[in-house]
Amino acid sequence: MDAAEISRLVEREIDGNWSRSNAHGVDLRRCLVKPTKGVYEDCSGSGSIELWLILEEVPEDQSGYKIVFDERTGVFGLATRNFPGRPDGLIGFYGSFLETLEAM
């Protein structure tokens, strides 16, 4: 998959409902980012994993939760900033993009 395919997948799920939010007040238009691949540390202690970054809760400084996508399994998950010098940490997988947004 490439960034454009992943963006289309997310946009199909949003289905034009850009006003949808969650308990954290996420604004989809502001918080969705161009999908980029990165390495995340699995917080369960099972090593690292390559995932696509899809959404930044606080895009200005990347301090909030992140929604990531595993193209191998087709599931979305939550990640968060880690200690300086370490990759961001994968918290877990929650299913679809909208299920993950709600789980935040």
PDB file of C-alpha atoms in Angstrom:
ATOM      1  CA  MET A   1       0.000   0.000   0.000  1.00  0.00           C
ATOM      2  CA  ASP A   2       1.015   3.580  -0.436  1.00  0.00           C
ATOM      3  CA  ALA A   3       0.007   6.815   1.315  1.00  0.00           C
ATOM      4  CA  ALA A   4      -2.715   7.638  -1.238  1.00  0.00           C
ATOM      5  CA  GLU A   5      -4.382   4.217  -0.836  1.00  0.00           C
ATOM      6  CA  ILE A   6      -4.391   4.543   2.947  1.00  0.00           C
ATOM      7  CA  SER A   7      -5.837   8.069   2.741  1.00  0.00           C
ATOM      8  CA  ARG A   8      -8.645   6.756   0.519  1.00  0.00           C
ATOM      9  CA  LEU A   9      -9.332   3.922   2.984  1.00  0.00           C
ATOM     10  CA  VAL A  10      -9.710   6.417   5.846  1.00  0.00           C
ATOM     11  CA  GLU A  11     -11.814   8.828   3.769  1.00  0.00           C
ATOM     12  CA  ARG A  12     -14.184   5.983   2.797  1.00  0.00           C
ATOM     13  CA  GLU A  13     -14.696   5.250   6.491  1.00  0.00           C
ATOM     14  CA  ILE A  14     -15.288   8.914   7.320  1.00  0.00           C
ATOM     15  CA  ASP A  15     -17.839   8.897   4.467  1.00  0.00           C
ATOM     16  CA  GLY A  16     -18.178  12.684   4.314  1.00  0.00           C
ATOM     17  CA  ASN A  17     -18.926  13.047   8.037  1.00  0.00           C
ATOM     18  CA  TRP A  18     -16.009  15.401   8.750  1.00  0.00           C
ATOM     19  CA  SER A  19     -17.771  16.818  11.823  1.00  0.00           C
ATOM     20  CA  ARG A  20     -17.373  13.473  13.637  1.00  0.00           C
ATOM     21  CA  SER A  21     -15.198  13.769  16.748  1.00  0.00           C
ATOM     22  CA  ASN A  22     -14.474  11.874  19.963  1.00  0.00           C
ATOM     23  CA  ALA A  23     -14.141  12.494  23.715  1.00  0.00           C
ATOM     24  CA  HIS A  24     -10.818  14.273  23.066  1.00  0.00           C
ATOM     25  CA  GLY A  25     -12.401  16.761  20.661  1.00  0.00           C
ATOM     26  CA  VAL A  26     -10.376  15.627  17.651  1.00  0.00           C
ATOM     27  CA  ASP A  27     -11.065  17.686  14.514  1.00  0.00           C
ATOM     28  CA  LEU A  28     -10.528  15.265  11.625  1.00  0.00           C
ATOM     29  CA  ARG A  29      -9.653  17.977   9.100  1.00  0.00           C
ATOM     30  CA  ARG A  30      -6.973  19.388  11.420  1.00  0.00           C
ATOM     31  CA  CYS A  31      -5.619  16.133  12.851  1.00  0.00           C
ATOM     32  CA  LEU A  32      -5.392  13.795   9.850  1.00  0.00           C
ATOM     33  CA  VAL A  33      -1.871  13.829   8.450  1.00  0.00           C
ATOM     34  CA  LYS A  34      -0.413  12.582   5.187  1.00  0.00           C
ATOM     35  CA  PRO A  35       0.250   8.902   5.969  1.00  0.00           C
ATOM     36  CA  THR A  36       3.919   8.253   6.666  1.00  0.00           C
ATOM     37  CA  LYS A  37       5.657   5.019   7.606  1.00  0.00           C
ATOM     38  CA  GLY A  38       7.569   4.836  10.847  1.00  0.00           C
ATOM     39  CA  VAL A  39       8.896   2.417  13.427  1.00  0.00           C
ATOM     40  CA  TYR A  40       6.976   2.083  16.699  1.00  0.00           C
ATOM     41  CA  GLU A  41       7.977   0.352  19.902  1.00  0.00           C
ATOM     42  CA  ASP A  42       5.375  -2.215  20.947  1.00  0.00           C
ATOM     43  CA  CYS A  43       4.496  -1.282  24.547  1.00  0.00           C
ATOM     44  CA  SER A  44       3.732  -4.947  25.276  1.00  0.00           C
ATOM     45  CA  GLY A  45       7.477  -5.527  25.062  1.00  0.00           C
ATOM     46  CA  SER A  46       7.494  -7.593  21.881  1.00  0.00           C
ATOM     47  CA  GLY A  47       9.927  -5.371  19.971  1.00  0.00           C
ATOM     48  CA  SER A  48       9.263  -2.839  17.236  1.00  0.00           C
ATOM     49  CA  ILE A  49       6.835  -2.702  14.337  1.00  0.00           C
ATOM     50  CA  GLU A  50       6.575  -0.639  11.147  1.00  0.00           C
ATOM     51  CA  LEU A  51       3.259   1.236  10.923  1.00  0.00           C
ATOM     52  CA  TRP A  52       1.669   4.115   9.025  1.00  0.00           C
ATOM     53  CA  LEU A  53       0.933   7.304  10.985  1.00  0.00           C
ATOM     54  CA  ILE A  54      -2.586   8.482  10.059  1.00  0.00           C
ATOM     55  CA  LEU A  55      -3.684  11.023  12.686  1.00  0.00           C
ATOM     56  CA  GLU A  56      -2.031  13.265  15.282  1.00  0.00           C
ATOM     57  CA  GLU A  57      -4.279  14.359  18.152  1.00  0.00           C
ATOM     58  CA  VAL A  58      -2.078  17.461  18.541  1.00  0.00           C
ATOM     59  CA  PRO A  59      -0.444  17.959  15.125  1.00  0.00           C
ATOM     60  CA  GLU A  60       1.289  21.172  16.206  1.00  0.00           C
ATOM     61  CA  ASP A  61       3.725  19.397  18.555  1.00  0.00           C
ATOM     62  CA  GLN A  62       2.870  15.676  18.233  1.00  0.00           C
ATOM     63  CA  SER A  63       2.262  15.473  22.017  1.00  0.00           C
ATOM     64  CA  GLY A  64      -1.077  13.634  21.948  1.00  0.00           C
ATOM     65  CA  TYR A  65      -2.315  10.251  20.845  1.00  0.00           C
ATOM     66  CA  LYS A  66      -1.629   9.014  17.327  1.00  0.00           C
ATOM     67  CA  ILE A  67      -3.701   6.723  15.137  1.00  0.00           C
ATOM     68  CA  VAL A  68      -1.550   4.262  13.213  1.00  0.00           C
ATOM     69  CA  PHE A  69      -2.304   1.608  10.586  1.00  0.00           C
ATOM     70  CA  ASP A  70      -0.795  -1.856  10.122  1.00  0.00           C
ATOM     71  CA  GLU A  71      -0.977  -2.614   6.408  1.00  0.00           C
ATOM     72  CA  ARG A  72      -0.167  -6.305   7.020  1.00  0.00           C
ATOM     73  CA  THR A  73      -3.301  -6.897   9.110  1.00  0.00           C
ATOM     74  CA  GLY A  74      -5.502  -3.999   7.948  1.00  0.00           C
ATOM     75  CA  VAL A  75      -6.126  -2.772  11.497  1.00  0.00           C
ATOM     76  CA  PHE A  76      -5.755   0.622  13.125  1.00  0.00           C
ATOM     77  CA  GLY A  77      -4.266   1.268  16.538  1.00  0.00           C
ATOM     78  CA  LEU A  78      -3.228   3.926  19.015  1.00  0.00           C
ATOM     79  CA  ALA A  79       0.301   5.093  19.715  1.00  0.00           C
ATOM     80  CA  THR A  80       1.809   7.787  21.897  1.00  0.00           C
ATOM     81  CA  ARG A  81       5.045   9.714  22.233  1.00  0.00           C
ATOM     82  CA  ASN A  82       7.774   7.780  24.017  1.00  0.00           C
ATOM     83  CA  PHE A  83      10.810   8.849  26.030  1.00  0.00           C
ATOM     84  CA  PRO A  84      13.331  11.033  24.156  1.00  0.00           C
ATOM     85  CA  GLY A  85      15.531   8.997  21.846  1.00  0.00           C
ATOM     86  CA  ARG A  86      13.049   6.108  21.586  1.00  0.00           C
ATOM     87  CA  PRO A  87      10.435   5.420  18.903  1.00  0.00           C
ATOM     88  CA  ASP A  88       6.829   6.341  19.653  1.00  0.00           C
ATOM     89  CA  GLY A  89       5.040   3.565  21.518  1.00  0.00           C
ATOM     90  CA  LEU A  90       2.236   1.413  20.123  1.00  0.00           C
ATOM     91  CA  ILE A  91      -0.478   1.037  22.787  1.00  0.00           C
ATOM     92  CA  GLY A  92      -2.613  -1.485  20.915  1.00  0.00           C
ATOM     93  CA  PHE A  93      -4.899  -2.212  17.982  1.00  0.00           C
ATOM     94  CA  TYR A  94      -8.613  -1.395  18.025  1.00  0.00           C
ATOM     95  CA  GLY A  95     -10.017  -2.349  14.610  1.00  0.00           C
ATOM     96  CA  SER A  96     -11.294   0.169  12.077  1.00  0.00           C
ATOM     97  CA  PHE A  97     -10.251   3.806  11.884  1.00  0.00           C
ATOM     98  CA  LEU A  98     -13.497   5.006  13.489  1.00  0.00           C
ATOM     99  CA  GLU A  99     -13.333   2.340  16.219  1.00  0.00           C
ATOM    100  CA  THR A 100      -9.810   3.495  17.011  1.00  0.00           C
ATOM    101  CA  LEU A 101     -10.865   7.152  17.030  1.00  0.00           C
ATOM    102  CA  GLU A 102     -13.569   6.278  19.585  1.00  0.00           C
ATOM    103  CA  ALA A 103     -11.116   4.231  21.682  1.00  0.00           C
ATOM    104  CA  MET A 104      -8.798   7.243  22.065  1.00  0.00           C
TER     105      MET A 104
END
